[in-house]
Coordinates of C-alpha atoms and ligand atoms in Angstrom, one line a residue:
Chain L
M1 CA -0.2 0.1 -0.1
S2 CA 3.0 1.8 0.2
S3 CA 3.2 3.9 -3.4
R4 CA -0.5 4.3 -3.7
G5 CA -2.7 7.5 -3.7
L6 CA -5.1 8.7 -1.3
L7 CA -8.0 7.0 -3.2
A8 CA -6.6 3.7 -2.9
N9 CA -5.5 4.1 0.6
E10 CA -9.1 4.9 1.6
V11 CA -10.5 1.8 -0.2
I12 CA -7.7 -0.4 1.9
L13 CA -8.8 1.6 4.8
L14 CA -12.5 0.5 4.6
Y15 CA -12.0 -3.2 3.5
R16 CA -9.3 -3.7 6.6
R17 CA -12.4 -2.7 8.5
R18 CA -13.8 -5.5 10.3
R19 CA -17.1 -3.6 10.5
T20 CA -17.1 -3.5 6.7
W21 CA -17.1 -7.1 6.4
A22 CA -19.4 -7.8 9.1
M23 CA -21.8 -5.6 7.5
L24 CA -21.1 -7.5 4.0
L25 CA -21.3 -11.1 5.5
A26 CA -24.7 -10.3 7.2
L27 CA -26.1 -8.9 3.8
G28 CA -24.6 -12.2 2.1
A29 CA -26.6 -14.0 4.5
V30 CA -30.1 -12.7 3.7
P31 CA -30.3 -14.7 0.5
V32 CA -29.0 -17.7 2.1
L33 CA -31.4 -17.7 4.5
I34 CA -34.2 -17.3 1.9
A35 CA -32.7 -20.2 0.0
V36 CA -32.6 -22.4 2.7
A37 CA -35.9 -21.6 4.1
V38 CA -37.4 -22.0 0.5
R39 CA -35.8 -25.5 0.4
L40 CA -36.9 -26.8 3.8
T41 CA -40.8 -25.7 3.0
S42 CA -40.6 -26.7 -0.7
G43 CA -44.3 -27.0 -0.9
P44 CA -46.3 -25.5 -3.7
P45 CA -45.8 -21.7 -4.3
T46 CA -48.5 -20.0 -2.1
G47 CA -48.1 -16.2 -4.2
R48 CA -47.6 -14.8 -0.6
G49 CA -44.1 -13.3 0.4
P50 CA -41.7 -10.6 -1.4
A51 CA -42.2 -10.9 -5.3
F52 CA -40.2 -13.8 -7.0
L53 CA -40.1 -15.7 -4.1
D54 CA -42.5 -18.6 -5.5
R55 CA -40.2 -18.7 -8.4
V56 CA -37.1 -19.5 -6.5
A57 CA -37.8 -23.0 -6.0
G58 CA -38.0 -23.3 -9.7
N59 CA -34.9 -21.4 -10.7
G60 CA -31.9 -20.7 -8.5
L61 CA -31.3 -17.6 -10.4
F62 CA -34.3 -15.9 -8.8
V63 CA -32.5 -16.2 -5.0
A64 CA -30.3 -13.4 -6.0
I65 CA -33.3 -11.2 -7.4
T66 CA -35.3 -11.9 -4.3
G67 CA -32.4 -11.4 -1.8
L68 CA -31.7 -7.8 -3.5
L69 CA -35.4 -6.9 -3.3
V70 CA -35.5 -8.1 0.4
C71 CA -32.3 -5.9 1.2
I72 CA -33.4 -2.9 -0.3
P73 CA -36.0 -1.3 2.1
L74 CA -33.9 -1.6 5.4
F75 CA -30.8 -3.7 5.2
L76 CA -29.1 -2.0 2.4
P77 CA -29.8 1.3 3.9
L78 CA -28.7 0.6 7.3
T79 CA -25.1 -0.3 6.1
V80 CA -25.0 2.6 4.0
A81 CA -26.1 4.7 6.9
V82 CA -23.1 3.5 8.6
V83 CA -20.3 4.0 5.7
A84 CA -21.8 7.0 4.6
G85 CA -22.3 8.5 8.3
D86 CA -18.7 7.4 9.0
T87 CA -17.2 9.4 6.4
I88 CA -15.9 12.8 7.9
A89 CA -17.6 12.4 11.5
G90 CA -15.9 9.3 11.8
E91 CA -12.4 10.7 11.1
A92 CA -13.5 14.0 13.1
G93 CA -14.4 11.7 16.1
S94 CA -11.3 10.0 16.0
G95 CA -9.1 13.2 15.5
T96 CA -7.5 11.9 12.5
L97 CA -9.2 14.5 10.2
R98 CA -6.8 17.4 11.8
Y99 CA -3.9 15.0 10.4
L100 CA -5.5 14.5 6.9
L101 CA -6.1 18.1 6.7
T102 CA -2.7 19.4 7.6
A103 CA -1.1 16.3 5.5
P104 CA -2.4 18.3 3.6
V105 CA -5.2 17.0 1.8
S106 CA -7.7 19.6 0.1
R107 CA -11.3 19.5 1.6
P108 CA -12.7 19.4 -1.5
R109 CA -10.7 16.2 -2.4
L110 CA -10.9 14.5 0.7
L111 CA -14.8 14.9 0.3
L112 CA -14.6 13.6 -3.2
V113 CA -12.6 10.5 -2.0
K114 CA -14.6 9.8 0.9
F115 CA -18.0 9.8 -1.1
T116 CA -16.3 7.7 -3.9
V117 CA -15.3 5.0 -1.4
A118 CA -18.7 5.1 0.1
V119 CA -20.3 4.5 -3.1
L120 CA -17.9 1.8 -3.9
F121 CA -18.9 0.2 -0.7
C122 CA -22.9 0.7 -2.2
L123 CA -21.8 -1.5 -5.0
S124 CA -20.1 -4.2 -3.0
A125 CA -23.2 -4.3 -1.1
T126 CA -25.5 -5.3 -3.8
V127 CA -22.7 -7.4 -5.7
M128 CA -22.2 -9.6 -2.3
V129 CA -25.8 -10.1 -2.3
A130 CA -26.3 -11.0 -5.8
V131 CA -23.2 -13.4 -5.9
C132 CA -24.1 -14.9 -2.4
G133 CA -27.7 -15.4 -3.9
L134 CA -26.6 -17.0 -7.4
G135 CA -24.0 -19.2 -5.3
I136 CA -26.7 -20.7 -2.7
G137 CA -29.4 -20.4 -5.5
S138 CA -27.2 -23.1 -7.8
L139 CA -26.5 -25.1 -4.8
L140 CA -29.7 -25.6 -3.8
F141 CA -31.8 -25.1 -6.8
P142 CA -31.6 -26.1 -10.5
V143 CA -30.5 -23.4 -12.9
G144 CA -31.6 -23.0 -16.5
P145 CA -33.4 -20.4 -18.8
V146 CA -35.5 -17.9 -17.1
T147 CA -38.9 -16.7 -18.2
L148 CA -39.1 -13.0 -18.3
L149 CA -42.0 -11.0 -17.1
S150 CA -42.6 -10.0 -20.7
G151 CA -43.2 -13.8 -21.3
T152 CA -40.1 -14.5 -23.5
T153 CA -37.4 -16.9 -22.4
I154 CA -33.5 -16.1 -22.2
S155 CA -30.9 -18.1 -21.5
A156 CA -29.0 -18.9 -18.1
P157 CA -26.0 -17.0 -18.9
A158 CA -28.2 -14.0 -20.3
A159 CA -30.2 -14.1 -17.1
L160 CA -26.7 -13.7 -15.2
L161 CA -26.3 -10.6 -17.1
R162 CA -29.8 -9.2 -15.5
V163 CA -28.9 -9.9 -12.3
G164 CA -25.8 -7.9 -12.5
L165 CA -28.0 -5.1 -13.9
I166 CA -30.1 -5.3 -11.2
A167 CA -27.2 -5.2 -8.8
L168 CA -26.0 -2.2 -10.3
Y169 CA -29.4 -0.7 -10.4
V170 CA -30.1 -0.8 -6.6
A171 CA -26.2 0.1 -6.0
V172 CA -27.4 3.5 -8.3
S173 CA -30.3 3.9 -6.4
L174 CA -28.2 4.3 -2.9
I175 CA -26.2 7.0 -4.3
G176 CA -28.6 10.0 -3.2
L177 CA -28.7 8.3 0.4
T178 CA -25.0 8.1 0.0
A179 CA -25.0 12.0 -0.9
V180 CA -27.4 13.1 2.0
G181 CA -25.1 10.8 4.3
L182 CA -22.1 12.5 3.5
F183 CA -23.5 16.0 4.2
I184 CA -24.8 15.0 7.4
S185 CA -21.6 13.5 8.3
T186 CA -20.2 16.8 7.9
L187 CA -22.5 18.2 10.4
T188 CA -21.0 16.5 13.4
D189 CA -18.2 15.0 14.9
V190 CA -20.1 12.1 16.6
P191 CA -20.3 9.4 13.7
V192 CA -23.3 7.4 15.6
G193 CA -25.2 10.2 15.5
A194 CA -24.6 10.7 11.8
M195 CA -25.5 7.0 11.0
A196 CA -28.7 7.4 12.9
A197 CA -29.8 10.5 11.3
I198 CA -29.2 8.9 7.5
A199 CA -31.1 5.4 8.5
V200 CA -33.9 7.3 10.0
L201 CA -34.1 9.5 7.1
A202 CA -33.8 6.3 4.8
V203 CA -36.9 5.0 6.7
A204 CA -38.8 8.2 7.1
A205 CA -38.5 8.7 2.9
Q206 CA -40.1 5.2 2.4
I207 CA -42.9 5.9 4.9
L208 CA -43.5 9.2 2.9
G209 CA -43.4 7.4 0.0
Q210 CA -46.4 5.1 0.9
L211 CA -48.9 8.3 1.8
P212 CA -51.3 9.0 -0.8
Q213 CA -51.9 12.5 0.2
L214 CA -48.2 13.4 -0.5
D215 CA -48.3 12.2 -4.2
W216 CA -47.0 15.5 -5.4
L217 CA -43.8 14.6 -3.4
H218 CA -43.0 11.0 -4.5
P219 CA -41.1 11.5 -7.5
W220 CA -38.6 13.8 -5.6
L221 CA -38.1 11.3 -2.9
F222 CA -34.7 9.3 -3.3
T223 CA -36.6 6.2 -2.5
H224 CA -39.1 6.5 -5.3
H225 CA -37.5 4.1 -7.7
W226 CA -35.9 2.1 -5.3
L227 CA -38.2 -1.2 -6.1
G228 CA -38.4 -0.5 -9.9
F229 CA -36.0 -2.6 -11.4
A230 CA -38.8 -5.1 -12.8
D231 CA -38.3 -3.2 -16.3
L232 CA -34.8 -4.8 -16.5
L233 CA -36.5 -8.2 -16.6
R234 CA -38.5 -7.7 -19.8
D235 CA -37.4 -8.3 -23.4
P236 CA -36.2 -5.9 -24.5
I237 CA -35.0 -4.1 -21.5
R238 CA -37.1 -1.1 -21.1
W239 CA -34.4 1.7 -19.4
T240 CA -37.0 4.3 -18.8
E241 CA -37.1 3.8 -15.1
F242 CA -33.5 3.3 -14.7
G243 CA -32.7 6.3 -16.4
Q244 CA -35.0 8.3 -14.4
N245 CA -33.6 6.8 -11.3
A246 CA -30.1 7.5 -12.2
L247 CA -31.2 11.4 -13.1
L248 CA -32.9 11.6 -9.6
Q249 CA -29.9 10.1 -7.9
G250 CA -27.5 12.3 -9.9
G251 CA -29.6 15.3 -8.5
Y252 CA -29.3 14.5 -5.0
L253 CA -25.8 13.9 -5.7
L254 CA -25.5 17.7 -7.3
V255 CA -27.4 19.3 -4.3
F256 CA -26.1 17.4 -1.2
G257 CA -22.3 17.1 -2.7
A258 CA -22.8 21.4 -3.0
L259 CA -24.3 21.3 0.6
A260 CA -21.6 19.0 2.0
Y261 CA -19.0 21.4 0.2
G262 CA -20.5 24.4 1.4
R263 CA -20.7 23.2 5.0
F264 CA -17.0 21.3 5.1
A265 CA -15.2 23.9 3.2
S266 CA -15.6 26.6 6.1
K267 CA -16.1 24.1 8.8
D268 CA -13.6 24.9 11.9
V269 CA -11.9 21.3 13.0
L270 CA -11.9 21.7 16.5
S271 CA -11.9 17.7 17.1
Chain A
M1 CA 8.2 48.4 16.4
T2 CA 10.7 47.6 13.6
G3 CA 11.5 45.0 11.5
V4 CA 8.1 43.5 11.6
S5 CA 7.0 44.8 8.3
D6 CA 9.7 42.5 6.7
T7 CA 8.0 39.2 6.7
G8 CA 10.8 37.4 4.7
D9 CA 12.7 36.3 8.1
L10 CA 9.7 35.5 9.6
A11 CA 8.2 31.7 9.8
I12 CA 4.9 32.8 11.3
H13 CA 3.7 36.1 11.5
T14 CA 0.4 36.9 12.9
T15 CA -1.5 40.5 13.1
G16 CA -4.5 41.1 15.3
L17 CA -5.1 37.6 15.1
G18 CA -8.4 36.5 17.2
K19 CA -11.0 33.8 17.6
S20 CA -14.2 33.6 19.5
F21 CA -16.2 30.7 20.3
G22 CA -19.6 32.3 20.6
K23 CA -19.1 35.1 23.4
R24 CA -16.1 33.5 24.5
R25 CA -12.8 35.0 23.1
A26 CA -10.5 32.2 23.1
V27 CA -7.5 34.1 21.5
N28 CA -7.3 37.8 21.3
N29 CA -5.5 40.2 19.0
L30 CA -2.4 38.0 18.6
D31 CA 0.7 39.6 17.1
L32 CA 3.2 36.7 16.6
A33 CA 6.6 37.0 15.3
V34 CA 8.6 33.8 15.1
P35 CA 11.8 34.4 13.4
R36 CA 13.1 31.6 11.1
G37 CA 15.6 29.2 12.5
S38 CA 14.3 29.8 16.0
V39 CA 13.2 27.5 18.5
F40 CA 10.2 29.1 19.4
G41 CA 8.4 28.3 22.8
F42 CA 4.5 29.0 23.0
L43 CA 3.8 29.1 26.7
G44 CA 0.8 29.5 28.7
P45 CA -1.5 27.7 31.4
N46 CA -4.2 25.5 30.4
G47 CA -6.8 27.1 28.2
S48 CA -4.8 30.1 27.3
G49 CA -5.6 29.6 23.7
K50 CA -2.3 27.8 22.5
T51 CA -4.0 24.9 20.8
T52 CA -6.6 27.5 19.1
T53 CA -3.7 29.5 17.9
I54 CA -2.0 26.7 16.5
R55 CA -5.3 25.4 14.8
M56 CA -5.7 28.7 12.9
L57 CA -2.2 28.8 12.1
L58 CA -2.6 25.3 10.2
G59 CA -5.9 26.3 8.3
L60 CA -7.8 23.8 10.7
A61 CA -10.0 26.8 12.1
T62 CA -10.9 30.1 10.6
P63 CA -10.1 33.3 12.3
S64 CA -12.6 35.6 13.7
S65 CA -10.2 38.5 13.1
G66 CA -6.7 39.3 11.9
T67 CA -4.5 38.0 9.3
M68 CA -1.5 35.3 9.6
S69 CA 1.4 34.5 7.3
V70 CA 3.3 30.9 7.6
L71 CA 6.7 30.6 5.7
S72 CA 6.1 34.0 4.3
Q73 CA 2.8 32.8 2.7
P74 CA -0.8 33.9 3.7
M75 CA -2.8 31.4 5.4
P76 CA -5.3 29.7 5.1
A77 CA -5.3 31.0 1.2
A78 CA -1.7 29.2 0.6
A79 CA -2.6 26.0 2.7
G80 CA -1.9 23.7 -0.2
E81 CA 1.9 25.2 -0.7
V82 CA 2.7 26.0 2.9
L83 CA 1.3 22.6 4.9
P84 CA 3.8 20.4 2.8
K85 CA 6.4 22.2 4.3
V86 CA 5.1 22.1 7.9
G87 CA 5.0 18.8 10.1
A88 CA 2.3 19.2 12.9
L89 CA 1.1 17.7 16.2
V90 CA -1.8 19.3 17.2
E91 CA -3.6 18.5 20.6
G92 CA -2.1 15.2 20.9
P93 CA -1.6 12.2 18.6
A94 CA -4.8 10.6 16.8
F95 CA -4.7 7.7 14.5
H96 CA -6.7 4.6 13.4
L97 CA -6.6 2.1 16.0
F98 CA -6.8 -0.9 14.1
L99 CA -3.9 0.1 11.6
S100 CA -0.3 -0.6 12.7
G101 CA 1.8 2.8 13.1
R102 CA 3.4 2.3 9.6
A103 CA 0.0 2.0 7.7
N104 CA -1.0 4.9 9.6
L105 CA 1.8 7.1 8.5
T106 CA 2.0 5.5 5.1
R107 CA -1.8 6.7 5.0
L108 CA -1.0 10.5 5.9
D109 CA 2.2 10.7 3.6
S110 CA -0.4 9.3 0.6
A111 CA -2.8 12.0 1.7
D112 CA -0.3 14.5 0.6
S113 CA -0.2 14.5 -2.8
T114 CA 3.1 16.4 -3.1
T115 CA 5.1 13.8 -1.7
D116 CA 7.5 11.1 -3.6
R117 CA 5.8 8.0 -3.6
S118 CA 9.1 6.2 -4.6
T119 CA 10.7 7.1 -1.0
R120 CA 7.6 6.6 0.9
T121 CA 8.6 3.3 2.8
R122 CA 12.0 4.6 3.3
R123 CA 10.7 8.0 4.7
V124 CA 8.0 6.2 6.9
D125 CA 10.7 3.8 8.2
A126 CA 13.2 6.4 8.8
A127 CA 10.5 8.6 10.9
L128 CA 9.5 5.8 13.2
E129 CA 13.3 5.0 13.5
K130 CA 13.7 8.7 14.7
V131 CA 11.4 8.4 17.3
G132 CA 12.4 4.9 18.5
L133 CA 9.2 3.0 17.3
G134 CA 11.2 0.7 14.8
K135 CA 10.3 -2.2 16.4
S136 CA 6.8 -1.5 16.7
A137 CA 6.0 -0.4 13.5
R138 CA 3.9 -3.2 12.5
V139 CA 1.7 -3.5 15.9
P140 CA -1.7 -2.0 15.6
V141 CA -2.0 1.2 17.4
H142 CA -4.6 0.1 19.6
A143 CA -1.6 -1.8 21.2
Y144 CA 0.5 1.3 21.5
S145 CA 0.9 3.3 25.0
L146 CA 0.2 6.6 25.2
G147 CA 3.8 7.7 25.1
M148 CA 4.1 5.5 22.1
K149 CA 1.2 7.0 20.4
Q150 CA 2.7 10.5 21.0
R151 CA 6.0 9.4 19.7
L152 CA 4.0 8.1 16.7
G153 CA 2.5 11.7 16.2
I154 CA 5.8 13.3 16.3
A155 CA 7.2 10.8 13.6
N156 CA 4.2 11.8 11.7
A157 CA 5.5 15.4 11.6
L158 CA 8.9 14.2 10.6
L159 CA 7.7 12.1 7.5
R160 CA 9.5 14.4 5.2
E161 CA 12.1 17.5 5.5
R162 CA 10.2 20.2 7.0
E163 CA 11.2 24.2 7.2
L164 CA 8.8 24.4 10.1
L165 CA 7.6 22.1 12.9
V166 CA 4.4 23.2 14.7
L167 CA 4.2 21.0 17.9
D168 CA 1.5 21.3 20.4
E169 CA 2.8 19.8 23.7
P170 CA 5.1 17.3 22.2
T171 CA 6.4 15.7 25.4
N172 CA 2.6 15.1 26.8
G173 CA 2.7 11.5 28.3
L174 CA 6.3 10.9 27.6
D175 CA 8.7 9.1 30.0
P176 CA 11.7 11.2 31.1
Q177 CA 13.8 9.3 28.5
G178 CA 11.1 10.1 25.7
T179 CA 11.2 13.6 27.0
R180 CA 14.9 14.0 26.7
E181 CA 15.0 12.5 23.3
V182 CA 12.3 14.6 22.0
R183 CA 14.2 17.8 23.3
H184 CA 17.5 16.2 21.7
L185 CA 15.5 15.9 18.6
I186 CA 14.3 19.3 18.3
S187 CA 17.8 20.7 18.9
A188 CA 19.1 18.3 16.1
L189 CA 16.3 19.5 13.7
A190 CA 17.0 23.2 14.8
E191 CA 20.5 23.0 14.0
E192 CA 19.7 21.8 10.5
G193 CA 17.9 24.9 9.8
T194 CA 14.2 23.7 10.9
T195 CA 12.3 26.6 12.5
V196 CA 10.5 25.1 15.5
F197 CA 7.3 26.3 17.2
V198 CA 6.5 24.4 20.3
S199 CA 3.8 24.7 23.1
S200 CA 3.9 23.8 26.5
H201 CA 2.6 24.9 29.8
L202 CA 6.0 23.5 31.3
L203 CA 8.1 26.6 32.0
S204 CA 11.4 24.2 32.5
E205 CA 10.6 22.5 29.2
I206 CA 10.9 25.6 27.3
E207 CA 13.7 26.9 29.1
Q208 CA 15.8 24.0 28.3
M209 CA 15.4 24.0 24.8
C210 CA 13.8 27.4 23.3
S211 CA 15.5 30.3 21.9
H212 CA 12.4 32.6 22.0
V213 CA 9.7 32.4 23.9
A214 CA 5.8 33.8 24.0
V215 CA 3.6 33.8 26.8
M216 CA 0.1 33.5 26.6
S217 CA -2.6 34.2 29.6
A218 CA -6.3 34.1 29.1
G219 CA -6.0 34.3 25.3
N220 CA -3.6 37.4 25.2
L221 CA -0.3 37.4 24.3
V222 CA 1.7 39.2 27.3
A223 CA 5.3 38.4 26.3
Q224 CA 7.3 37.9 23.4
G225 CA 11.3 37.7 23.0
T226 CA 14.3 36.0 23.6
L227 CA 14.7 33.8 26.2
E228 CA 17.3 36.5 27.7
Q229 CA 15.1 39.4 27.2
L230 CA 12.1 37.8 28.8
R231 CA 14.6 36.9 31.9
A232 CA 16.0 40.2 31.8
Q233 CA 12.6 41.7 32.6
G234 CA 12.2 39.4 35.6
R235 CA 12.7 40.5 39.3
R236 CA 15.1 39.3 41.6
G237 CA 13.5 38.0 45.1
V238 CA 14.7 37.5 48.5
K239 CA 14.1 34.6 51.1
V240 CA 14.3 34.9 54.7
A241 CA 14.9 31.7 57.0
T242 CA 13.8 32.5 60.3
P243 CA 11.6 31.3 63.2
D244 CA 9.8 34.5 63.5
T245 CA 8.1 34.8 60.6
S246 CA 5.4 36.8 61.6
V247 CA 7.6 39.8 62.8
A248 CA 9.7 39.3 59.6
M249 CA 6.5 39.7 57.5
A250 CA 5.5 43.0 59.1
V251 CA 9.1 44.2 58.9
L252 CA 9.3 43.6 55.0
S253 CA 5.7 44.9 54.5
R254 CA 6.9 48.3 56.0
L255 CA 9.9 48.1 54.0
G256 CA 7.5 48.3 50.8
L257 CA 7.4 44.5 50.1
D258 CA 4.9 42.2 49.6
P259 CA 6.0 39.4 51.5
H260 CA 4.7 35.6 51.5
I261 CA 5.3 32.9 53.8
E262 CA 6.2 29.7 51.9
P263 CA 5.0 26.5 52.8
L264 CA 7.8 24.5 54.4
P265 CA 7.1 20.9 55.8
G266 CA 8.8 20.2 59.3
G267 CA 11.6 22.4 61.1
E268 CA 11.1 25.1 63.1
D269 CA 12.0 28.1 60.8
G270 CA 9.7 29.3 58.5
I271 CA 10.6 31.0 55.1
V272 CA 9.4 34.5 54.1
G273 CA 10.1 35.3 50.6
A274 CA 9.3 38.6 48.6
V275 CA 9.9 40.1 45.2
L276 CA 12.2 42.7 44.6
G277 CA 11.0 45.8 42.7
P278 CA 12.6 48.9 41.2
E279 CA 11.6 51.0 44.3
T280 CA 12.2 48.4 47.0
P281 CA 15.4 48.5 49.2
E282 CA 18.3 46.9 48.5
P283 CA 18.8 43.5 49.8
E284 CA 21.5 44.6 52.7
R285 CA 19.1 47.4 53.9
L286 CA 16.3 44.5 54.3
V287 CA 18.9 42.6 56.5
E288 CA 19.4 45.6 58.5
G289 CA 15.8 46.3 59.4
L290 CA 14.9 42.5 60.2
V291 CA 17.8 42.4 62.7
A292 CA 16.9 45.8 64.1
A293 CA 13.5 44.3 64.8
G294 CA 14.6 41.4 66.4
V295 CA 14.2 39.1 63.8
R296 CA 16.3 35.6 64.2
V297 CA 17.7 35.8 60.6
R298 CA 19.1 32.1 60.1
G299 CA 19.2 32.6 56.6
F300 CA 18.9 35.3 53.6
T301 CA 19.2 34.4 49.8
V302 CA 19.0 36.8 47.2
Q303 CA 17.6 34.9 44.2
P304 CA 18.6 36.3 40.8
A305 CA 15.8 37.2 38.1
S306 CA 14.2 33.8 36.8
L307 CA 12.0 33.1 34.2
E308 CA 9.7 31.2 36.3
E309 CA 8.9 34.5 38.5
R310 CA 8.5 36.1 35.3
F311 CA 6.1 33.5 34.2
V312 CA 4.1 33.4 37.6
A313 CA 3.9 37.2 37.7
L314 CA 2.7 37.3 33.8
T315 CA 0.3 34.2 33.9
G316 CA -0.9 34.3 37.8
E317 CA -0.5 31.8 40.4
G318 CA -2.7 29.0 41.7
F319 CA -4.7 26.6 40.3
D320 CA -7.8 28.4 39.0
L321 CA -7.8 29.2 35.6
V322 CA -8.2 32.9 34.5
Q323 CA -11.2 33.4 32.5
Ligands
ATP401 N1 -14.3 23.8 20.4 C1 -14.3 24.8 21.3 N2 -15.3 25.5 21.5 C2 -15.6 26.2 22.8 N3 -14.6 26.7 23.2 C3 -13.2 26.4 23.0 C4 -13.2 25.0 22.2 N4 -12.0 25.1 22.2 C5 -11.3 25.5 22.9 N5 -12.0 26.4 23.6 C6 -12.0 27.5 24.6 O1 -10.9 28.2 24.0 C7 -10.0 28.5 25.1 C8 -8.4 28.1 24.6 O2 -8.6 26.7 24.5 P1 -7.3 26.2 24.2 O3 -7.2 24.6 23.8 O4 -6.4 26.9 22.9 O5 -5.9 26.0 25.3 P2 -4.5 25.8 25.5 O6 -3.8 26.8 25.6 O7 -4.4 24.7 24.3 O8 -4.6 24.9 26.9 P3 -4.0 23.6 27.2 O9 -2.8 23.7 27.8 O10 -5.1 22.6 28.1 O11 -3.9 22.7 25.8 C9 -10.4 27.7 26.5 O12 -11.0 28.6 27.1 C10 -11.6 26.9 25.9 O13 -12.3 26.8 26.8
MG402 MG1 -3.7 22.9 24.2

């Protein structure tokens, strides 16, 4: 790690933390639990439970998709809250921020690097769920061609690509939350406080998204497209929602990135 | 004031520097002038504003008022150019506990985009060696003692050649050997031409290693100059050893001094001490007066002007903090 730049070092720092791996392993356990539960109770599909659950027994590839779906509302946002909340507040709380800044790292560069690392974590989290789901799915269930929502059937390798796309979609969905988290992290020197605030925000946004009285607000919530990856399971793929989601997340990134910069650039580092 | 306009030979120069936290004035109207090549002691009791000043100098905190330049460049505007030339220890060391000392230093060195990557390993190891951590380089920092962490903090300041070292209480938590080693290290660096700005609340420490000193009290700069200049401003004192302390007190008071009884464990003699001012009688007159009043003078010493007396006079005595 001696001849690398700051970004590489921060990535290494993230993955040398036990906490990171604890979270990734917990996420990976979700599809495993789903697969084992389905396997042990292999009766006829009941149609209850999360979407795609009833198709798991027929095709192991659906374990990955179901796993991602189950993780989206709570587990993924929780882990993102921990990583995003820690970005600046964690360094401030442990006092290492003052030594980074006097090294020196310019404040914009530090924000950028920290944000990049957090987004990388989002991607590793969704990939983890997908990979564990594919692994356990192919172990416990048959794997074969997949019948898409549009009725057409594609080969298993082609379906694998779709699973990858869904993992990417979910990771992109988390960018807005990560940007909000980065901003919150610049507000405090207490990382746990930032983490809690971000987690609460993720849950609150989803609750608001359920209230029909707030229809006008829904398209602006960063959670709005979180469960909208079904279009990736059609033939041909419909990219509209992917694009809308990316645009919305990009908007959050711009706004909260600017807010984080505005706050952090002038912040007194007193810890 | 002469020479102040010529900032070329000043490593640190502040004018009217101030910092408020809400209503509280932590640093007030500070005019520091730290000559290049000096070992500059920044002295003051707890809470007098040393660390706050250092944070401003390093661009960590924004001044509420005033301007400053470090290595002849305006701060914080030129932070990106100045800070690579400045090694800093601010308010104790801080590291990621699960990383080794070596990994922590490597991280901080790579954070500075102006460092030479090809020499990084060598420089990190050299810095660790300099502070005596060569053997513990690969141990996670959570297994370090307080003094080892402090040494690691100093090693971070020495990662590359610096023109200026800003060390906030560098000997905090160090054992006597460690303290001595840090003193030697600072002297050696100063001899190579590095300017060292070192804060402390311990006068003895500053006295042993500094060429210049500034004294802070409750956010104000109350004295600044070479060690000799400050010492020369000090006043001589007298000490009288006698069993008749109360009579001696009365006599010295009558002669215009402000005597005090120095606490002394055991023994029947008490010690009465007083500081000599410009208007007080010469010591021999004091002895005369004491003897005339029947005080059994068993010992009489005149103490030369000391920095300690000066420091106490400037910053106040006693445990309660000013403010
Ligand atoms: N983050 C802060 N918020 C509010 N007040 C502060 C803060 N940091 C310092 N102060 C106040 O500023 C004053 C100076 O503090 P500073 O830490 O600079 O003192 P110091 O000289 O370094 O003391 P010490 O020898 O104890 O390290 C103190 O009165 C302190 O209460
Ligand atoms: Mg201090």
